[in-house]
Amino acid sequence: MKQRTAVILLVAAFLLAGGVWAFITFWPGMQQQQAGGVPPLPPGTRSFGSWALVCGQDPQTPNRCGLLIRAIDQQSQQLVVSLTLTRGPQGNPIIVVNTPPGIVIPSGVTLTPTNGTAARGAVQVCRPRGCTGIVVLSETLLTELAAAQATTVSFVSANGQTVNLNLPTTGFAEGFTAWRAAYPPPAQPEAVAPPPEEAPAEAPEETPPG
C-alpha cells in the first residue's frame, strides 16, 4: 500500500545574514500540515527519512521521478529552499537546488554533507520568486550524502553574506536506491557497426605482346 507522506521541513527562524535555521520534521503517519504557498505532496509519495519520492507529476514525462526535500518558512508558509534529485539532459543524476531570489549568481550553490566534501554547482536561472542551481551527483557526493545525517546548502545573498542552511538529509541512501529503480537511466542506443570496407579491385594482368 502506497503511503501518503508529508516530509516537510518548517523553518522556525531565519536570519539571512547569519544563516540561522530551525526545523520541525513531519514523518509519515503524522498529521500533514499544509503550507499556504506550497502544494501538498501527491498521493502515492513514498518517504525515506527526510526525503520524499515523487513520480509522474508531469503529463509529458509520466515516468519521471524526483527525490525531494523541502524547507518552508513557518511564518510566511512559503517554500524557501528545496533539493530535488532527478536526471539531467544526458540521463546523469543531478540535484536541483532552489533558493530564495536575490543571490549572487557567479558564486553558485554548494552542497556539503556533514564531514564531507563541498560540491559546487552553477546557478542556471534567477526569477523574482527564486533561483535555481544544478549540482552534479558525483560518486563522491553520492557516498557522502548516503553517510551524512545533514547537509549544508550554501550560497551568497545579494548583500554579500554567505548563507549556510543546514538540512537534515537522513535516508538518502535508501531513497536513492528507490529513485534509481523507479526512474532508470534512458537506454543507450545500440552502436551500429560500420559497413565492411570493400577490397580494392585487382588490376587485370597485362598480356605481353606476342
PDB file of C-alpha atoms in Angstrom:
ATOM      1  CA  MET A   1       0.000   0.000   0.000  1.00  0.00           C
ATOM      2  CA  LYS A   2       1.393   3.343  -1.022  1.00  0.00           C
ATOM      3  CA  GLN A   3       1.924   5.871   1.706  1.00  0.00           C
ATOM      4  CA  ARG A   4       0.683   9.418   1.877  1.00  0.00           C
ATOM      5  CA  THR A   5       3.652  11.395   3.031  1.00  0.00           C
ATOM      6  CA  ALA A   6       4.343  14.872   4.250  1.00  0.00           C
ATOM      7  CA  VAL A   7       8.067  15.220   4.591  1.00  0.00           C
ATOM      8  CA  ILE A   8       8.038  18.977   5.047  1.00  0.00           C
ATOM      9  CA  LEU A   9      10.673  20.954   6.859  1.00  0.00           C
ATOM     10  CA  LEU A  10       9.165  24.013   8.527  1.00  0.00           C
ATOM     11  CA  VAL A  11      11.536  26.883   9.153  1.00  0.00           C
ATOM     12  CA  ALA A  12      11.008  28.250  12.630  1.00  0.00           C
ATOM     13  CA  ALA A  13      13.576  31.037  12.390  1.00  0.00           C
ATOM     14  CA  PHE A  14      15.726  32.523   9.672  1.00  0.00           C
ATOM     15  CA  LEU A  15      18.285  35.308   9.959  1.00  0.00           C
ATOM     16  CA  LEU A  16      19.571  35.942   6.436  1.00  0.00           C
ATOM     17  CA  ALA A  17      22.899  37.447   7.424  1.00  0.00           C
ATOM     18  CA  GLY A  18      23.811  34.612   9.743  1.00  0.00           C
ATOM     19  CA  GLY A  19      22.012  31.789   8.012  1.00  0.00           C
ATOM     20  CA  VAL A  20      20.327  30.504  11.199  1.00  0.00           C
ATOM     21  CA  TRP A  21      17.516  27.945  10.710  1.00  0.00           C
ATOM     22  CA  ALA A  22      15.465  25.693  12.921  1.00  0.00           C
ATOM     23  CA  PHE A  23      13.473  22.740  11.593  1.00  0.00           C
ATOM     24  CA  ILE A  24      10.461  20.659  12.537  1.00  0.00           C
ATOM     25  CA  THR A  25      10.159  17.419  10.581  1.00  0.00           C
ATOM     26  CA  PHE A  26       6.815  15.716   9.917  1.00  0.00           C
ATOM     27  CA  TRP A  27       7.171  11.988   9.403  1.00  0.00           C
ATOM     28  CA  PRO A  28       4.791   9.565   7.627  1.00  0.00           C
ATOM     29  CA  GLY A  29       1.771   8.655   9.699  1.00  0.00           C
ATOM     30  CA  MET A  30       1.622  12.040  11.412  1.00  0.00           C
ATOM     31  CA  GLN A  31      -0.928  14.679  10.537  1.00  0.00           C
ATOM     32  CA  GLN A  32       0.084  16.595   7.439  1.00  0.00           C
ATOM     33  CA  GLN A  33       0.454  20.316   7.916  1.00  0.00           C
ATOM     34  CA  GLN A  34      -0.173  22.214   4.705  1.00  0.00           C
ATOM     35  CA  ALA A  35       1.802  25.303   3.835  1.00  0.00           C
ATOM     36  CA  GLY A  36      -0.274  28.019   2.238  1.00  0.00           C
ATOM     37  CA  GLY A  37       2.090  28.742  -0.663  1.00  0.00           C
ATOM     38  CA  VAL A  38       3.352  25.191  -1.232  1.00  0.00           C
ATOM     39  CA  PRO A  39       1.361  22.432  -2.952  1.00  0.00           C
ATOM     40  CA  PRO A  40       0.960  19.239  -0.898  1.00  0.00           C
ATOM     41  CA  LEU A  41       2.848  16.125  -1.840  1.00  0.00           C
ATOM     42  CA  PRO A  42       0.679  13.926  -4.088  1.00  0.00           C
ATOM     43  CA  PRO A  43      -0.902  10.588  -3.143  1.00  0.00           C
ATOM     44  CA  GLY A  44       1.486   7.697  -3.642  1.00  0.00           C
ATOM     45  CA  THR A  45       4.516   9.636  -2.430  1.00  0.00           C
ATOM     46  CA  ARG A  46       6.963   7.426  -0.521  1.00  0.00           C
ATOM     47  CA  SER A  47       9.224   8.648   2.248  1.00  0.00           C
ATOM     48  CA  PHE A  48      12.818   7.768   3.015  1.00  0.00           C
ATOM     49  CA  GLY A  49      13.958   9.551   6.143  1.00  0.00           C
ATOM     50  CA  SER A  50      13.844  13.259   5.350  1.00  0.00           C
ATOM     51  CA  TRP A  51      13.248  12.654   1.628  1.00  0.00           C
ATOM     52  CA  ALA A  52      10.091  12.093  -0.418  1.00  0.00           C
ATOM     53  CA  LEU A  53       9.992  10.162  -3.706  1.00  0.00           C
ATOM     54  CA  VAL A  54       7.526  11.818  -6.093  1.00  0.00           C
ATOM     55  CA  CYS A  55       6.761  10.363  -9.544  1.00  0.00           C
ATOM     56  CA  GLY A  56       4.610  11.121 -12.567  1.00  0.00           C
ATOM     57  CA  GLN A  57       3.683  14.753 -11.939  1.00  0.00           C
ATOM     58  CA  ASP A  58       4.444  15.942 -15.490  1.00  0.00           C
ATOM     59  CA  PRO A  59       1.962  14.586 -18.094  1.00  0.00           C
ATOM     60  CA  GLN A  60       4.632  14.913 -20.775  1.00  0.00           C
ATOM     61  CA  THR A  61       7.081  12.780 -18.781  1.00  0.00           C
ATOM     62  CA  PRO A  62       4.916  10.452 -16.643  1.00  0.00           C
ATOM     63  CA  ASN A  63       7.831   8.165 -15.801  1.00  0.00           C
ATOM     64  CA  ARG A  64       9.973  10.927 -14.318  1.00  0.00           C
ATOM     65  CA  CYS A  65      10.660  10.747 -10.573  1.00  0.00           C
ATOM     66  CA  GLY A  66      12.334  13.108  -8.147  1.00  0.00           C
ATOM     67  CA  LEU A  67      13.717  12.578  -4.648  1.00  0.00           C
ATOM     68  CA  LEU A  68      12.687  15.739  -2.842  1.00  0.00           C
ATOM     69  CA  ILE A  69      13.305  17.625   0.383  1.00  0.00           C
ATOM     70  CA  ARG A  70      11.654  20.997   1.107  1.00  0.00           C
ATOM     71  CA  ALA A  71      12.169  23.740   3.687  1.00  0.00           C
ATOM     72  CA  ILE A  72       9.309  26.149   4.329  1.00  0.00           C
ATOM     73  CA  ASP A  73       9.267  29.456   6.191  1.00  0.00           C
ATOM     74  CA  GLN A  74       6.929  28.842   9.105  1.00  0.00           C
ATOM     75  CA  GLN A  75       5.817  32.472   9.283  1.00  0.00           C
ATOM     76  CA  SER A  76       5.132  33.138   5.589  1.00  0.00           C
ATOM     77  CA  GLN A  77       4.320  29.500   4.741  1.00  0.00           C
ATOM     78  CA  GLN A  78       6.355  29.879   1.561  1.00  0.00           C
ATOM     79  CA  LEU A  79       8.928  27.499   0.139  1.00  0.00           C
ATOM     80  CA  VAL A  80      12.414  28.818   0.885  1.00  0.00           C
ATOM     81  CA  VAL A  81      14.793  26.119  -0.309  1.00  0.00           C
ATOM     82  CA  SER A  82      14.462  22.658  -1.798  1.00  0.00           C
ATOM     83  CA  LEU A  83      16.685  19.871  -3.119  1.00  0.00           C
ATOM     84  CA  THR A  84      15.448  17.545  -5.858  1.00  0.00           C
ATOM     85  CA  LEU A  85      17.387  14.572  -7.177  1.00  0.00           C
ATOM     86  CA  THR A  86      16.493  13.973 -10.834  1.00  0.00           C
ATOM     87  CA  ARG A  87      18.174  13.258 -14.177  1.00  0.00           C
ATOM     88  CA  GLY A  88      19.877  15.768 -16.411  1.00  0.00           C
ATOM     89  CA  PRO A  89      19.557  16.018 -20.200  1.00  0.00           C
ATOM     90  CA  GLN A  90      22.153  13.268 -20.617  1.00  0.00           C
ATOM     91  CA  GLY A  91      20.441  10.987 -18.088  1.00  0.00           C
ATOM     92  CA  ASN A  92      23.032  11.581 -15.378  1.00  0.00           C
ATOM     93  CA  PRO A  93      21.879  12.154 -11.762  1.00  0.00           C
ATOM     94  CA  ILE A  94      21.764  15.814 -10.740  1.00  0.00           C
ATOM     95  CA  ILE A  95      20.483  17.721  -7.721  1.00  0.00           C
ATOM     96  CA  VAL A  96      18.350  20.770  -8.479  1.00  0.00           C
ATOM     97  CA  VAL A  97      18.755  23.400  -5.743  1.00  0.00           C
ATOM     98  CA  ASN A  98      16.016  26.025  -5.444  1.00  0.00           C
ATOM     99  CA  THR A  99      16.980  29.036  -3.329  1.00  0.00           C
ATOM    100  CA  PRO A 100      15.462  32.403  -2.401  1.00  0.00           C
ATOM    101  CA  PRO A 101      15.767  35.202  -5.004  1.00  0.00           C
ATOM    102  CA  GLY A 102      18.491  37.796  -4.967  1.00  0.00           C
ATOM    103  CA  ILE A 103      21.582  35.626  -4.668  1.00  0.00           C
ATOM    104  CA  VAL A 104      24.972  36.252  -6.263  1.00  0.00           C
ATOM    105  CA  ILE A 105      24.817  34.161  -9.445  1.00  0.00           C
ATOM    106  CA  PRO A 106      28.590  33.777 -10.112  1.00  0.00           C
ATOM    107  CA  SER A 107      29.068  32.300  -6.621  1.00  0.00           C
ATOM    108  CA  GLY A 108      26.790  29.367  -7.477  1.00  0.00           C
ATOM    109  CA  VAL A 109      25.352  26.972  -4.915  1.00  0.00           C
ATOM    110  CA  THR A 110      27.252  24.483  -2.778  1.00  0.00           C
ATOM    111  CA  LEU A 111      26.228  21.249  -1.042  1.00  0.00           C
ATOM    112  CA  THR A 112      28.414  19.994   1.796  1.00  0.00           C
ATOM    113  CA  PRO A 113      27.421  16.766   3.583  1.00  0.00           C
ATOM    114  CA  THR A 114      28.479  16.613   7.223  1.00  0.00           C
ATOM    115  CA  ASN A 115      32.210  15.758   7.371  1.00  0.00           C
ATOM    116  CA  GLY A 116      32.170  15.636   3.578  1.00  0.00           C
ATOM    117  CA  THR A 117      33.493  17.499   0.566  1.00  0.00           C
ATOM    118  CA  ALA A 118      31.905  20.678  -0.778  1.00  0.00           C
ATOM    119  CA  ALA A 119      30.240  20.138  -4.179  1.00  0.00           C
ATOM    120  CA  ARG A 120      29.621  23.344  -6.099  1.00  0.00           C
ATOM    121  CA  GLY A 121      27.146  23.893  -8.912  1.00  0.00           C
ATOM    122  CA  ALA A 122      26.255  26.764 -11.204  1.00  0.00           C
ATOM    123  CA  VAL A 123      23.126  28.881 -10.858  1.00  0.00           C
ATOM    124  CA  GLN A 124      21.117  28.319 -14.027  1.00  0.00           C
ATOM    125  CA  VAL A 125      18.412  30.963 -13.690  1.00  0.00           C
ATOM    126  CA  CYS A 126      17.072  33.573 -11.263  1.00  0.00           C
ATOM    127  CA  ARG A 127      13.492  34.820 -11.249  1.00  0.00           C
ATOM    128  CA  PRO A 128      11.542  37.086  -8.860  1.00  0.00           C
ATOM    129  CA  ARG A 129      10.395  34.079  -6.810  1.00  0.00           C
ATOM    130  CA  GLY A 130      13.740  32.317  -6.561  1.00  0.00           C
ATOM    131  CA  CYS A 131      16.902  30.967  -8.171  1.00  0.00           C
ATOM    132  CA  THR A 132      17.778  27.500  -9.434  1.00  0.00           C
ATOM    133  CA  GLY A 133      21.196  25.850  -9.359  1.00  0.00           C
ATOM    134  CA  ILE A 134      22.402  22.456 -10.528  1.00  0.00           C
ATOM    135  CA  VAL A 135      24.888  20.215  -8.685  1.00  0.00           C
ATOM    136  CA  VAL A 136      26.018  17.045 -10.464  1.00  0.00           C
ATOM    137  CA  LEU A 137      25.748  13.958  -8.253  1.00  0.00           C
ATOM    138  CA  SER A 138      29.291  12.615  -8.421  1.00  0.00           C
ATOM    139  CA  GLU A 139      30.308   9.301  -6.872  1.00  0.00           C
ATOM    140  CA  THR A 140      31.972  11.223  -4.020  1.00  0.00           C
ATOM    141  CA  LEU A 141      28.848  13.278  -3.298  1.00  0.00           C
ATOM    142  CA  LEU A 142      26.652  10.164  -3.527  1.00  0.00           C
ATOM    143  CA  THR A 143      28.780   8.306  -0.978  1.00  0.00           C
ATOM    144  CA  GLU A 144      28.954  11.251   1.416  1.00  0.00           C
ATOM    145  CA  LEU A 145      25.225  12.054   1.205  1.00  0.00           C
ATOM    146  CA  ALA A 146      24.440   8.407   1.945  1.00  0.00           C
ATOM    147  CA  ALA A 147      26.549   8.567   5.111  1.00  0.00           C
ATOM    148  CA  ALA A 148      25.576  12.057   6.334  1.00  0.00           C
ATOM    149  CA  GLN A 149      22.871  12.973   8.815  1.00  0.00           C
ATOM    150  CA  ALA A 150      22.725  16.535   7.489  1.00  0.00           C
ATOM    151  CA  THR A 151      23.873  18.596   4.522  1.00  0.00           C
ATOM    152  CA  THR A 152      24.683  22.306   4.339  1.00  0.00           C
ATOM    153  CA  VAL A 153      23.309  24.320   1.414  1.00  0.00           C
ATOM    154  CA  SER A 154      25.401  27.451   0.836  1.00  0.00           C
ATOM    155  CA  PHE A 155      25.013  30.500  -1.394  1.00  0.00           C
ATOM    156  CA  VAL A 156      25.849  34.206  -1.276  1.00  0.00           C
ATOM    157  CA  SER A 157      22.999  36.653  -0.757  1.00  0.00           C
ATOM    158  CA  ALA A 158      22.778  39.983  -2.562  1.00  0.00           C
ATOM    159  CA  ASN A 159      24.221  41.808   0.459  1.00  0.00           C
ATOM    160  CA  GLY A 160      27.425  39.753   0.166  1.00  0.00           C
ATOM    161  CA  GLN A 161      26.747  37.500   3.146  1.00  0.00           C
ATOM    162  CA  THR A 162      27.279  33.758   2.803  1.00  0.00           C
ATOM    163  CA  VAL A 163      24.152  31.864   3.849  1.00  0.00           C
ATOM    164  CA  ASN A 164      24.575  28.344   5.215  1.00  0.00           C
ATOM    165  CA  LEU A 165      21.394  26.270   5.601  1.00  0.00           C
ATOM    166  CA  ASN A 166      21.796  23.004   7.480  1.00  0.00           C
ATOM    167  CA  LEU A 167      19.199  20.482   6.223  1.00  0.00           C
ATOM    168  CA  PRO A 168      18.623  17.065   7.791  1.00  0.00           C
ATOM    169  CA  THR A 169      19.169  14.628   4.924  1.00  0.00           C
ATOM    170  CA  THR A 170      18.853  11.209   6.550  1.00  0.00           C
ATOM    171  CA  GLY A 171      17.534   8.376   4.418  1.00  0.00           C
ATOM    172  CA  PHE A 172      19.291   9.417   1.231  1.00  0.00           C
ATOM    173  CA  ALA A 173      20.874   6.006   0.577  1.00  0.00           C
ATOM    174  CA  GLU A 174      17.530   4.188   0.661  1.00  0.00           C
ATOM    175  CA  GLY A 175      15.831   6.982  -1.249  1.00  0.00           C
ATOM    176  CA  PHE A 176      18.467   6.950  -3.971  1.00  0.00           C
ATOM    177  CA  THR A 177      18.075   3.194  -4.454  1.00  0.00           C
ATOM    178  CA  ALA A 178      14.285   3.559  -4.780  1.00  0.00           C
ATOM    179  CA  TRP A 179      14.621   6.575  -7.095  1.00  0.00           C
ATOM    180  CA  ARG A 180      17.062   4.779  -9.388  1.00  0.00           C
ATOM    181  CA  ALA A 181      14.710   1.781  -9.623  1.00  0.00           C
ATOM    182  CA  ALA A 182      11.682   3.989 -10.310  1.00  0.00           C
ATOM    183  CA  TYR A 183      13.464   6.273 -12.773  1.00  0.00           C
ATOM    184  CA  PRO A 184      16.196   4.258 -14.538  1.00  0.00           C
ATOM    185  CA  PRO A 185      18.572   5.959 -16.960  1.00  0.00           C
ATOM    186  CA  PRO A 186      17.493   6.027 -20.588  1.00  0.00           C
ATOM    187  CA  ALA A 187      18.595   3.081 -22.677  1.00  0.00           C
ATOM    188  CA  GLN A 188      21.667   3.774 -24.701  1.00  0.00           C
ATOM    189  CA  PRO A 189      21.205   3.302 -28.454  1.00  0.00           C
ATOM    190  CA  GLU A 190      22.973   0.265 -29.797  1.00  0.00           C
ATOM    191  CA  ALA A 191      26.111   1.013 -31.693  1.00  0.00           C
ATOM    192  CA  VAL A 192      25.738   0.459 -35.413  1.00  0.00           C
ATOM    193  CA  ALA A 193      28.668  -1.436 -36.889  1.00  0.00           C
ATOM    194  CA  PRO A 194      30.189   0.331 -39.885  1.00  0.00           C
ATOM    195  CA  PRO A 195      29.788  -1.467 -43.215  1.00  0.00           C
ATOM    196  CA  PRO A 196      32.755  -3.632 -44.149  1.00  0.00           C
ATOM    197  CA  GLU A 197      35.254  -1.968 -46.373  1.00  0.00           C
ATOM    198  CA  GLU A 198      35.317  -3.283 -49.918  1.00  0.00           C
ATOM    199  CA  ALA A 199      38.602  -4.754 -51.036  1.00  0.00           C
ATOM    200  CA  PRO A 200      40.170  -2.787 -53.879  1.00  0.00           C
ATOM    201  CA  ALA A 201      39.637  -4.368 -57.239  1.00  0.00           C
ATOM    202  CA  GLU A 202      42.670  -6.171 -58.574  1.00  0.00           C
ATOM    203  CA  ALA A 203      44.122  -4.763 -61.748  1.00  0.00           C
ATOM    204  CA  PRO A 204      43.913  -7.149 -64.743  1.00  0.00           C
ATOM    205  CA  GLU A 205      47.108  -8.889 -65.693  1.00  0.00           C
ATOM    206  CA  GLU A 206      48.797  -7.398 -68.698  1.00  0.00           C
ATOM    207  CA  THR A 207      49.297  -9.752 -71.657  1.00  0.00           C
ATOM    208  CA  PRO A 208      52.800  -9.446 -73.055  1.00  0.00           C
ATOM    209  CA  PRO A 209      52.927  -8.652 -76.791  1.00  0.00           C
ATOM    210  CA  GLY A 210      53.238 -11.844 -78.891  1.00  0.00           C
TER     211      GLY A 210
END
